[in-house]
């Protein structure tokens, strides 16, 4: 079955064809892992960029590392819908942004090419944040919610129709584009509100397969050879959908992800090759795909 946001995965092992029937919901198939990032190494890189006139954020580094990881491990960009596994035909990230002077926040959704380097990622993130901080800014999500809330008694029915179409058929591209829940990766920066990392739930509505919560810095004892040292680390609370990849695949990916965060210089150049999901046979031109 074709969807506007992905293609049906064929030829999976029998076990992984069966698992979505055993665990039909994301909250039932969620696995949690906490990854500690050496904050001193990341801050050294941020300071180095600052000397070059580049305002690099921790959020940009986290996104750039995840993007590079997906470019080499495409199963991370799959999603499960109606007990079927799909390969997403684009890569995007949703994250909460603060809106000065407003009582509520908004969610920004950005599309990336799989070969974007860390400077391109940072530029897109910074431009998106600056845009949302403008007094009259309103993104696609804000417009969609405003449209639904114009007739309050129809909200439940409208959401029900969207869920039905998403599960059994497919949503039109403009709705997928506006929905932050139809994303490769959802990130929240809890350090901005001085909160420790948590394990955030995966939304049942939409297609989010991975959620990363960035926590505030904490001090931990780390073994360095025969010595035990105190390091400041950033905790990442990561929740994944078990149905899109097995434990061995995830474990290898998290080790690789940590390597990117220890040395963000790796992300300054484009990847030599991009590993595409074998079930992506053609690209929908409405999406950003490479």
PDB file of C-alpha atoms in Angstrom:
ATOM      1  CA  UNK A   1       0.000   0.000   0.000  1.00  0.00           C
ATOM      2  CA  UNK A   2       1.227   3.490  -0.901  1.00  0.00           C
ATOM      3  CA  UNK A   3       1.045   6.390   1.543  1.00  0.00           C
ATOM      4  CA  UNK A   4       1.955  10.021   0.991  1.00  0.00           C
ATOM      5  CA  UNK A   5       4.691   9.665   3.632  1.00  0.00           C
ATOM      6  CA  UNK A   6       6.130   6.211   2.930  1.00  0.00           C
ATOM      7  CA  UNK A   7       6.147   2.847   1.218  1.00  0.00           C
ATOM      8  CA  UNK A   8       5.143  -0.559   2.537  1.00  0.00           C
ATOM      9  CA  UNK A   9       8.107  -2.689   3.643  1.00  0.00           C
ATOM     10  CA  UNK A  10       8.107  -6.110   2.005  1.00  0.00           C
ATOM     11  CA  UNK A  11      10.196  -9.187   2.695  1.00  0.00           C
ATOM     12  CA  UNK A  12      10.613  -8.783   6.449  1.00  0.00           C
ATOM     13  CA  UNK A  13      11.364 -11.817   8.597  1.00  0.00           C
ATOM     14  CA  UNK A  14       8.221 -13.649   9.682  1.00  0.00           C
ATOM     15  CA  UNK A  15       8.797 -12.565  13.299  1.00  0.00           C
ATOM     16  CA  UNK A  16       8.754  -8.871  12.402  1.00  0.00           C
ATOM     17  CA  UNK A  17       5.664  -9.310  10.246  1.00  0.00           C
ATOM     18  CA  UNK A  18       3.974 -10.843  13.291  1.00  0.00           C
ATOM     19  CA  UNK A  19       5.150  -8.408  16.013  1.00  0.00           C
ATOM     20  CA  UNK A  20       2.809  -5.518  15.011  1.00  0.00           C
ATOM     21  CA  UNK A  21      -0.125  -7.887  15.543  1.00  0.00           C
ATOM     22  CA  UNK A  22       1.172  -8.828  18.996  1.00  0.00           C
ATOM     23  CA  UNK A  23       1.923  -5.185  19.892  1.00  0.00           C
ATOM     24  CA  UNK A  24      -0.535  -3.082  17.866  1.00  0.00           C
ATOM     25  CA  UNK A  25       0.108   0.160  19.794  1.00  0.00           C
ATOM     26  CA  UNK A  26       3.239   2.301  20.080  1.00  0.00           C
ATOM     27  CA  UNK A  27       2.952   2.633  23.837  1.00  0.00           C
ATOM     28  CA  UNK A  28       2.887  -1.167  24.002  1.00  0.00           C
ATOM     29  CA  UNK A  29       6.027  -1.457  21.836  1.00  0.00           C
ATOM     30  CA  UNK A  30       8.073   1.331  23.431  1.00  0.00           C
ATOM     31  CA  UNK A  31      11.631   0.685  24.603  1.00  0.00           C
ATOM     32  CA  UNK A  32      13.516   3.205  26.742  1.00  0.00           C
ATOM     33  CA  UNK A  33      17.236   3.863  26.978  1.00  0.00           C
ATOM     34  CA  UNK A  34      19.268   6.665  28.568  1.00  0.00           C
ATOM     35  CA  UNK A  35      22.396   7.843  26.764  1.00  0.00           C
ATOM     36  CA  UNK A  36      24.946  10.066  28.561  1.00  0.00           C
ATOM     37  CA  UNK A  37      26.771  12.614  26.409  1.00  0.00           C
ATOM     38  CA  UNK A  38      30.042  14.108  27.668  1.00  0.00           C
ATOM     39  CA  UNK A  39      28.988  17.744  27.796  1.00  0.00           C
ATOM     40  CA  UNK A  40      32.522  19.122  28.028  1.00  0.00           C
ATOM     41  CA  UNK A  41      33.373  17.744  24.575  1.00  0.00           C
ATOM     42  CA  UNK A  42      30.201  19.202  23.104  1.00  0.00           C
ATOM     43  CA  UNK A  43      30.781  22.575  24.761  1.00  0.00           C
ATOM     44  CA  UNK A  44      34.360  22.673  23.464  1.00  0.00           C
ATOM     45  CA  UNK A  45      32.959  22.247  19.956  1.00  0.00           C
ATOM     46  CA  UNK A  46      30.363  24.984  20.517  1.00  0.00           C
ATOM     47  CA  UNK A  47      33.122  27.362  21.692  1.00  0.00           C
ATOM     48  CA  UNK A  48      35.261  26.439  18.675  1.00  0.00           C
ATOM     49  CA  UNK A  49      32.368  27.290  16.343  1.00  0.00           C
ATOM     50  CA  UNK A  50      31.771  30.544  18.187  1.00  0.00           C
ATOM     51  CA  UNK A  51      35.375  31.601  17.481  1.00  0.00           C
ATOM     52  CA  UNK A  52      34.617  31.060  13.786  1.00  0.00           C
ATOM     53  CA  UNK A  53      31.537  33.276  14.024  1.00  0.00           C
ATOM     54  CA  UNK A  54      29.072  30.374  14.047  1.00  0.00           C
ATOM     55  CA  UNK A  55      26.400  30.208  16.739  1.00  0.00           C
ATOM     56  CA  UNK A  56      26.106  26.432  17.177  1.00  0.00           C
ATOM     57  CA  UNK A  57      23.422  25.080  19.516  1.00  0.00           C
ATOM     58  CA  UNK A  58      23.288  21.802  21.416  1.00  0.00           C
ATOM     59  CA  UNK A  59      19.974  21.067  19.694  1.00  0.00           C
ATOM     60  CA  UNK A  60      21.626  21.373  16.277  1.00  0.00           C
ATOM     61  CA  UNK A  61      24.365  18.927  17.269  1.00  0.00           C
ATOM     62  CA  UNK A  62      21.810  16.411  18.541  1.00  0.00           C
ATOM     63  CA  UNK A  63      19.772  16.672  15.316  1.00  0.00           C
ATOM     64  CA  UNK A  64      22.853  16.519  13.075  1.00  0.00           C
ATOM     65  CA  UNK A  65      24.040  13.355  14.834  1.00  0.00           C
ATOM     66  CA  UNK A  66      20.618  11.722  14.462  1.00  0.00           C
ATOM     67  CA  UNK A  67      20.465  12.714  10.793  1.00  0.00           C
ATOM     68  CA  UNK A  68      23.884  11.216  10.087  1.00  0.00           C
ATOM     69  CA  UNK A  69      22.844   8.054  11.916  1.00  0.00           C
ATOM     70  CA  UNK A  70      19.704   7.659   9.783  1.00  0.00           C
ATOM     71  CA  UNK A  71      21.691   8.260   6.588  1.00  0.00           C
ATOM     72  CA  UNK A  72      23.611   5.074   7.379  1.00  0.00           C
ATOM     73  CA  UNK A  73      20.866   3.123   9.197  1.00  0.00           C
ATOM     74  CA  UNK A  74      17.582   3.605   7.293  1.00  0.00           C
ATOM     75  CA  UNK A  75      15.501   1.264   9.480  1.00  0.00           C
ATOM     76  CA  UNK A  76      15.453   4.080  12.057  1.00  0.00           C
ATOM     77  CA  UNK A  77      13.318   6.055   9.610  1.00  0.00           C
ATOM     78  CA  UNK A  78      10.586   3.423   9.378  1.00  0.00           C
ATOM     79  CA  UNK A  79       7.213   3.546  11.085  1.00  0.00           C
ATOM     80  CA  UNK A  80       4.357   1.193  11.904  1.00  0.00           C
ATOM     81  CA  UNK A  81       0.768   1.929  10.923  1.00  0.00           C
ATOM     82  CA  UNK A  82      -2.224  -0.412  11.113  1.00  0.00           C
ATOM     83  CA  UNK A  83       0.070  -3.387  11.849  1.00  0.00           C
ATOM     84  CA  UNK A  84       2.131  -2.702   8.721  1.00  0.00           C
ATOM     85  CA  UNK A  85       5.748  -1.471   8.515  1.00  0.00           C
ATOM     86  CA  UNK A  86       6.520   1.450   6.183  1.00  0.00           C
ATOM     87  CA  UNK A  87       9.743   3.047   4.992  1.00  0.00           C
ATOM     88  CA  UNK A  88       9.463   6.831   5.253  1.00  0.00           C
ATOM     89  CA  UNK A  89      10.242   8.728   2.043  1.00  0.00           C
ATOM     90  CA  UNK A  90      11.752  11.764   3.788  1.00  0.00           C
ATOM     91  CA  UNK A  91      13.497  12.766   7.013  1.00  0.00           C
ATOM     92  CA  UNK A  92      12.052  15.416   9.312  1.00  0.00           C
ATOM     93  CA  UNK A  93      12.339  16.495  12.936  1.00  0.00           C
ATOM     94  CA  UNK A  94       9.699  18.040  15.213  1.00  0.00           C
ATOM     95  CA  UNK A  95      10.668  20.091  18.258  1.00  0.00           C
ATOM     96  CA  UNK A  96       9.045  22.548  20.635  1.00  0.00           C
ATOM     97  CA  UNK A  97       9.984  26.207  20.304  1.00  0.00           C
ATOM     98  CA  UNK A  98       9.261  29.000  22.764  1.00  0.00           C
ATOM     99  CA  UNK A  99       7.241  31.991  21.589  1.00  0.00           C
ATOM    100  CA  UNK A 100       8.127  35.181  23.484  1.00  0.00           C
ATOM    101  CA  UNK A 101       5.128  37.102  24.749  1.00  0.00           C
ATOM    102  CA  UNK A 102       2.723  34.201  24.255  1.00  0.00           C
ATOM    103  CA  UNK A 103       1.241  31.896  26.890  1.00  0.00           C
ATOM    104  CA  UNK A 104       1.720  28.784  24.738  1.00  0.00           C
ATOM    105  CA  UNK A 105       4.550  27.243  22.756  1.00  0.00           C
ATOM    106  CA  UNK A 106       4.466  25.865  19.232  1.00  0.00           C
ATOM    107  CA  UNK A 107       6.023  22.869  17.525  1.00  0.00           C
ATOM    108  CA  UNK A 108       8.372  23.376  14.596  1.00  0.00           C
ATOM    109  CA  UNK A 109       8.831  20.690  11.958  1.00  0.00           C
ATOM    110  CA  UNK A 110      11.874  20.762   9.697  1.00  0.00           C
ATOM    111  CA  UNK A 111      12.826  18.653   6.681  1.00  0.00           C
ATOM    112  CA  UNK A 112      16.433  17.683   6.025  1.00  0.00           C
ATOM    113  CA  UNK A 113      18.355  16.075   3.194  1.00  0.00           C
ATOM    114  CA  UNK A 114      20.162  12.949   4.294  1.00  0.00           C
ATOM    115  CA  UNK A 115      23.519  14.426   3.290  1.00  0.00           C
ATOM    116  CA  UNK A 116      23.132  17.724   5.158  1.00  0.00           C
ATOM    117  CA  UNK A 117      26.218  18.560   7.231  1.00  0.00           C
ATOM    118  CA  UNK A 118      26.083  20.019  10.736  1.00  0.00           C
ATOM    119  CA  UNK A 119      26.382  23.609   9.495  1.00  0.00           C
ATOM    120  CA  UNK A 120      23.385  23.197   7.174  1.00  0.00           C
ATOM    121  CA  UNK A 121      21.398  21.609   9.998  1.00  0.00           C
ATOM    122  CA  UNK A 122      22.314  24.438  12.380  1.00  0.00           C
ATOM    123  CA  UNK A 123      21.341  27.089   9.835  1.00  0.00           C
ATOM    124  CA  UNK A 124      17.911  25.504   9.277  1.00  0.00           C
ATOM    125  CA  UNK A 125      17.303  25.166  13.017  1.00  0.00           C
ATOM    126  CA  UNK A 126      18.354  28.752  13.782  1.00  0.00           C
ATOM    127  CA  UNK A 127      16.253  30.193  10.950  1.00  0.00           C
ATOM    128  CA  UNK A 128      13.205  28.212  12.113  1.00  0.00           C
ATOM    129  CA  UNK A 129      13.595  29.379  15.719  1.00  0.00           C
ATOM    130  CA  UNK A 130      14.038  33.014  14.647  1.00  0.00           C
ATOM    131  CA  UNK A 131      10.911  32.764  12.496  1.00  0.00           C
ATOM    132  CA  UNK A 132       8.762  31.422  15.343  1.00  0.00           C
ATOM    133  CA  UNK A 133       9.956  34.225  17.630  1.00  0.00           C
ATOM    134  CA  UNK A 134       8.469  36.880  15.374  1.00  0.00           C
ATOM    135  CA  UNK A 135       5.307  38.368  16.965  1.00  0.00           C
ATOM    136  CA  UNK A 136       2.999  37.515  14.039  1.00  0.00           C
ATOM    137  CA  UNK A 137       4.500  34.109  13.204  1.00  0.00           C
ATOM    138  CA  UNK A 138       2.102  31.222  12.578  1.00  0.00           C
ATOM    139  CA  UNK A 139       3.232  27.893  11.191  1.00  0.00           C
ATOM    140  CA  UNK A 140       1.213  25.182   9.439  1.00  0.00           C
ATOM    141  CA  UNK A 141       0.372  23.478  12.751  1.00  0.00           C
ATOM    142  CA  UNK A 142      -0.970  26.709  14.276  1.00  0.00           C
ATOM    143  CA  UNK A 143      -3.160  27.273  11.207  1.00  0.00           C
ATOM    144  CA  UNK A 144      -4.462  23.694  11.255  1.00  0.00           C
ATOM    145  CA  UNK A 145      -5.368  23.877  14.955  1.00  0.00           C
ATOM    146  CA  UNK A 146      -7.040  27.250  14.485  1.00  0.00           C
ATOM    147  CA  UNK A 147      -9.155  25.792  11.664  1.00  0.00           C
ATOM    148  CA  UNK A 148     -10.244  22.815  13.781  1.00  0.00           C
ATOM    149  CA  UNK A 149     -11.113  24.962  16.795  1.00  0.00           C
ATOM    150  CA  UNK A 150     -13.367  27.328  14.850  1.00  0.00           C
ATOM    151  CA  UNK A 151     -16.195  24.834  15.314  1.00  0.00           C
ATOM    152  CA  UNK A 152     -15.530  23.370  18.807  1.00  0.00           C
ATOM    153  CA  UNK A 153     -18.276  20.715  18.721  1.00  0.00           C
ATOM    154  CA  UNK A 154     -16.776  19.261  15.519  1.00  0.00           C
ATOM    155  CA  UNK A 155     -13.229  18.887  16.893  1.00  0.00           C
ATOM    156  CA  UNK A 156     -13.776  15.346  18.137  1.00  0.00           C
ATOM    157  CA  UNK A 157     -15.361  14.257  14.878  1.00  0.00           C
ATOM    158  CA  UNK A 158     -12.641  15.917  12.765  1.00  0.00           C
ATOM    159  CA  UNK A 159      -9.827  14.311  14.754  1.00  0.00           C
ATOM    160  CA  UNK A 160     -11.627  10.971  14.541  1.00  0.00           C
ATOM    161  CA  UNK A 161     -11.805  11.240  10.749  1.00  0.00           C
ATOM    162  CA  UNK A 162      -8.100  12.124  10.540  1.00  0.00           C
ATOM    163  CA  UNK A 163      -7.177   9.120  12.689  1.00  0.00           C
ATOM    164  CA  UNK A 164      -9.344   6.832  10.553  1.00  0.00           C
ATOM    165  CA  UNK A 165      -7.833   8.051   7.285  1.00  0.00           C
ATOM    166  CA  UNK A 166      -4.311   7.861   8.680  1.00  0.00           C
ATOM    167  CA  UNK A 167      -4.761   4.300   9.895  1.00  0.00           C
ATOM    168  CA  UNK A 168      -6.615   2.716   7.003  1.00  0.00           C
ATOM    169  CA  UNK A 169      -5.769   4.907   4.016  1.00  0.00           C
ATOM    170  CA  UNK A 170      -3.462   7.922   3.968  1.00  0.00           C
ATOM    171  CA  UNK A 171      -3.645  11.594   4.888  1.00  0.00           C
ATOM    172  CA  UNK A 172      -3.218  14.326   2.254  1.00  0.00           C
ATOM    173  CA  UNK A 173       0.259  15.819   2.133  1.00  0.00           C
ATOM    174  CA  UNK A 174      -0.754  19.264   3.529  1.00  0.00           C
ATOM    175  CA  UNK A 175      -2.036  17.604   6.723  1.00  0.00           C
ATOM    176  CA  UNK A 176       1.023  15.350   7.051  1.00  0.00           C
ATOM    177  CA  UNK A 177       3.198  18.408   6.505  1.00  0.00           C
ATOM    178  CA  UNK A 178       1.380  20.360   9.229  1.00  0.00           C
ATOM    179  CA  UNK A 179       1.278  17.516  11.753  1.00  0.00           C
ATOM    180  CA  UNK A 180       4.276  17.364  14.126  1.00  0.00           C
ATOM    181  CA  UNK A 181       3.244  13.811  15.012  1.00  0.00           C
ATOM    182  CA  UNK A 182       4.079  12.571  11.507  1.00  0.00           C
ATOM    183  CA  UNK A 183       7.814  12.831  11.913  1.00  0.00           C
ATOM    184  CA  UNK A 184      11.008  10.794  11.811  1.00  0.00           C
ATOM    185  CA  UNK A 185      12.150  12.152  15.158  1.00  0.00           C
ATOM    186  CA  UNK A 186      10.583  14.231  17.941  1.00  0.00           C
ATOM    187  CA  UNK A 187      12.922  16.163  20.262  1.00  0.00           C
ATOM    188  CA  UNK A 188      12.269  18.168  23.393  1.00  0.00           C
ATOM    189  CA  UNK A 189      14.938  20.245  25.125  1.00  0.00           C
ATOM    190  CA  UNK A 190      14.076  19.972  28.820  1.00  0.00           C
ATOM    191  CA  UNK A 191      17.333  21.667  29.753  1.00  0.00           C
ATOM    192  CA  UNK A 192      15.720  24.949  28.664  1.00  0.00           C
ATOM    193  CA  UNK A 193      13.251  24.611  31.547  1.00  0.00           C
ATOM    194  CA  UNK A 194      15.853  23.133  33.930  1.00  0.00           C
ATOM    195  CA  UNK A 195      14.377  19.655  33.960  1.00  0.00           C
ATOM    196  CA  UNK A 196      16.140  16.305  33.923  1.00  0.00           C
ATOM    197  CA  UNK A 197      15.793  13.949  30.982  1.00  0.00           C
ATOM    198  CA  UNK A 198      12.610  11.892  30.914  1.00  0.00           C
ATOM    199  CA  UNK A 199      11.269   9.028  28.833  1.00  0.00           C
ATOM    200  CA  UNK A 200       8.618  10.757  26.769  1.00  0.00           C
ATOM    201  CA  UNK A 201       5.789   8.629  25.396  1.00  0.00           C
ATOM    202  CA  UNK A 202       5.437   7.937  21.663  1.00  0.00           C
ATOM    203  CA  UNK A 203       2.244   9.411  20.267  1.00  0.00           C
ATOM    204  CA  UNK A 204      -0.259   6.839  19.013  1.00  0.00           C
ATOM    205  CA  UNK A 205      -1.533   9.348  16.465  1.00  0.00           C
ATOM    206  CA  UNK A 206       0.936   9.921  13.639  1.00  0.00           C
ATOM    207  CA  UNK A 207       4.117   8.047  12.773  1.00  0.00           C
ATOM    208  CA  UNK A 208       6.762   9.088  15.334  1.00  0.00           C
ATOM    209  CA  UNK A 209       9.132   6.156  15.914  1.00  0.00           C
ATOM    210  CA  UNK A 210      11.797   7.845  18.073  1.00  0.00           C
ATOM    211  CA  UNK A 211      11.515  10.497  20.799  1.00  0.00           C
ATOM    212  CA  UNK A 212      14.572  12.152  22.384  1.00  0.00           C
ATOM    213  CA  UNK A 213      14.359  14.245  25.562  1.00  0.00           C
ATOM    214  CA  UNK A 214      17.443  16.363  26.308  1.00  0.00           C
ATOM    215  CA  UNK A 215      17.949  16.858  30.045  1.00  0.00           C
ATOM    216  CA  UNK A 216      19.796  19.525  31.993  1.00  0.00           C
ATOM    217  CA  UNK A 217      23.507  18.907  32.774  1.00  0.00           C
ATOM    218  CA  UNK A 218      24.272  16.555  35.644  1.00  0.00           C
ATOM    219  CA  UNK A 219      27.530  15.431  37.232  1.00  0.00           C
ATOM    220  CA  UNK A 220      28.376  11.724  37.117  1.00  0.00           C
ATOM    221  CA  UNK A 221      31.339   9.532  37.999  1.00  0.00           C
ATOM    222  CA  UNK A 222      32.907   8.090  34.848  1.00  0.00           C
ATOM    223  CA  UNK A 223      35.608   5.405  34.680  1.00  0.00           C
ATOM    224  CA  UNK A 224      38.618   6.474  32.612  1.00  0.00           C
ATOM    225  CA  UNK A 225      41.050   3.551  32.511  1.00  0.00           C
ATOM    226  CA  UNK A 226      41.946   2.831  36.138  1.00  0.00           C
ATOM    227  CA  UNK A 227      40.741   6.251  37.281  1.00  0.00           C
ATOM    228  CA  UNK A 228      37.250   7.387  38.243  1.00  0.00           C
ATOM    229  CA  UNK A 229      36.551  10.976  37.239  1.00  0.00           C
ATOM    230  CA  UNK A 230      33.638  13.351  37.688  1.00  0.00           C
ATOM    231  CA  UNK A 231      32.204  14.509  34.368  1.00  0.00           C
ATOM    232  CA  UNK A 232      29.357  16.814  33.458  1.00  0.00           C
ATOM    233  CA  UNK A 233      27.034  14.968  31.116  1.00  0.00           C
ATOM    234  CA  UNK A 234      23.850  15.653  29.181  1.00  0.00           C
ATOM    235  CA  UNK A 235      21.362  12.849  29.619  1.00  0.00           C
ATOM    236  CA  UNK A 236      19.286  11.850  26.615  1.00  0.00           C
ATOM    237  CA  UNK A 237      16.100   9.951  27.389  1.00  0.00           C
ATOM    238  CA  UNK A 238      15.350   8.012  24.201  1.00  0.00           C
ATOM    239  CA  UNK A 239      12.133   6.101  23.517  1.00  0.00           C
ATOM    240  CA  UNK A 240      11.904   3.914  20.409  1.00  0.00           C
ATOM    241  CA  UNK A 241       9.298   1.802  18.664  1.00  0.00           C
ATOM    242  CA  UNK A 242      10.511  -1.798  18.964  1.00  0.00           C
ATOM    243  CA  UNK A 243       8.581  -2.868  15.869  1.00  0.00           C
ATOM    244  CA  UNK A 244      10.734  -0.987  13.329  1.00  0.00           C
ATOM    245  CA  UNK A 245      14.123  -2.490  14.272  1.00  0.00           C
ATOM    246  CA  UNK A 246      15.495  -5.205  16.550  1.00  0.00           C
ATOM    247  CA  UNK A 247      17.533  -4.720  19.719  1.00  0.00           C
ATOM    248  CA  UNK A 248      20.862  -5.487  18.060  1.00  0.00           C
ATOM    249  CA  UNK A 249      20.192  -2.836  15.398  1.00  0.00           C
ATOM    250  CA  UNK A 250      19.259  -0.207  17.979  1.00  0.00           C
ATOM    251  CA  UNK A 251      22.229  -1.074  20.222  1.00  0.00           C
ATOM    252  CA  UNK A 252      24.717  -0.667  17.387  1.00  0.00           C
ATOM    253  CA  UNK A 253      23.091   2.622  16.356  1.00  0.00           C
ATOM    254  CA  UNK A 254      23.262   4.137  19.856  1.00  0.00           C
ATOM    255  CA  UNK A 255      26.977   3.330  20.098  1.00  0.00           C
ATOM    256  CA  UNK A 256      27.514   5.027  16.748  1.00  0.00           C
ATOM    257  CA  UNK A 257      25.430   8.020  17.819  1.00  0.00           C
ATOM    258  CA  UNK A 258      27.591   8.534  20.900  1.00  0.00           C
ATOM    259  CA  UNK A 259      30.657   8.586  18.660  1.00  0.00           C
ATOM    260  CA  UNK A 260      29.209  11.521  16.684  1.00  0.00           C
ATOM    261  CA  UNK A 261      28.514  13.483  19.858  1.00  0.00           C
ATOM    262  CA  UNK A 262      31.997  12.867  21.241  1.00  0.00           C
ATOM    263  CA  UNK A 263      33.498  14.356  18.071  1.00  0.00           C
ATOM    264  CA  UNK A 264      31.021  16.575  16.149  1.00  0.00           C
ATOM    265  CA  UNK A 265      33.787  17.373  13.647  1.00  0.00           C
ATOM    266  CA  UNK A 266      32.741  14.120  11.931  1.00  0.00           C
ATOM    267  CA  UNK A 267      29.472  15.823  11.025  1.00  0.00           C
ATOM    268  CA  UNK A 268      31.121  18.788   9.274  1.00  0.00           C
ATOM    269  CA  UNK A 269      31.496  16.882   5.996  1.00  0.00           C
ATOM    270  CA  UNK A 270      28.828  15.104   3.997  1.00  0.00           C
ATOM    271  CA  UNK A 271      28.641  11.298   4.353  1.00  0.00           C
ATOM    272  CA  UNK A 272      30.593   9.406   1.700  1.00  0.00           C
ATOM    273  CA  UNK A 273      27.556   7.259   0.924  1.00  0.00           C
ATOM    274  CA  UNK A 274      23.900   7.213   1.908  1.00  0.00           C
ATOM    275  CA  UNK A 275      22.272   3.889   2.690  1.00  0.00           C
ATOM    276  CA  UNK A 276      18.686   3.920   1.418  1.00  0.00           C
ATOM    277  CA  UNK A 277      15.969   1.646   2.656  1.00  0.00           C
ATOM    278  CA  UNK A 278      15.518  -1.088   0.034  1.00  0.00           C
ATOM    279  CA  UNK A 279      11.767  -0.450   0.049  1.00  0.00           C
ATOM    280  CA  UNK A 280      12.102   3.140  -1.135  1.00  0.00           C
ATOM    281  CA  UNK A 281      11.702   2.617  -4.876  1.00  0.00           C
ATOM    282  CA  UNK A 282      10.790   6.142  -5.903  1.00  0.00           C
ATOM    283  CA  UNK A 283      10.654   9.554  -4.291  1.00  0.00           C
ATOM    284  CA  UNK A 284       7.579  11.686  -3.857  1.00  0.00           C
ATOM    285  CA  UNK A 285       8.674  15.097  -5.218  1.00  0.00           C
ATOM    286  CA  UNK A 286       6.630  16.863  -2.536  1.00  0.00           C
ATOM    287  CA  UNK A 287       9.122  15.657   0.053  1.00  0.00           C
ATOM    288  CA  UNK A 288      12.770  16.473   0.522  1.00  0.00           C
ATOM    289  CA  UNK A 289      14.523  13.203  -0.246  1.00  0.00           C
ATOM    290  CA  UNK A 290      18.079  12.388  -1.327  1.00  0.00           C
TER     291      UNK A 290
END
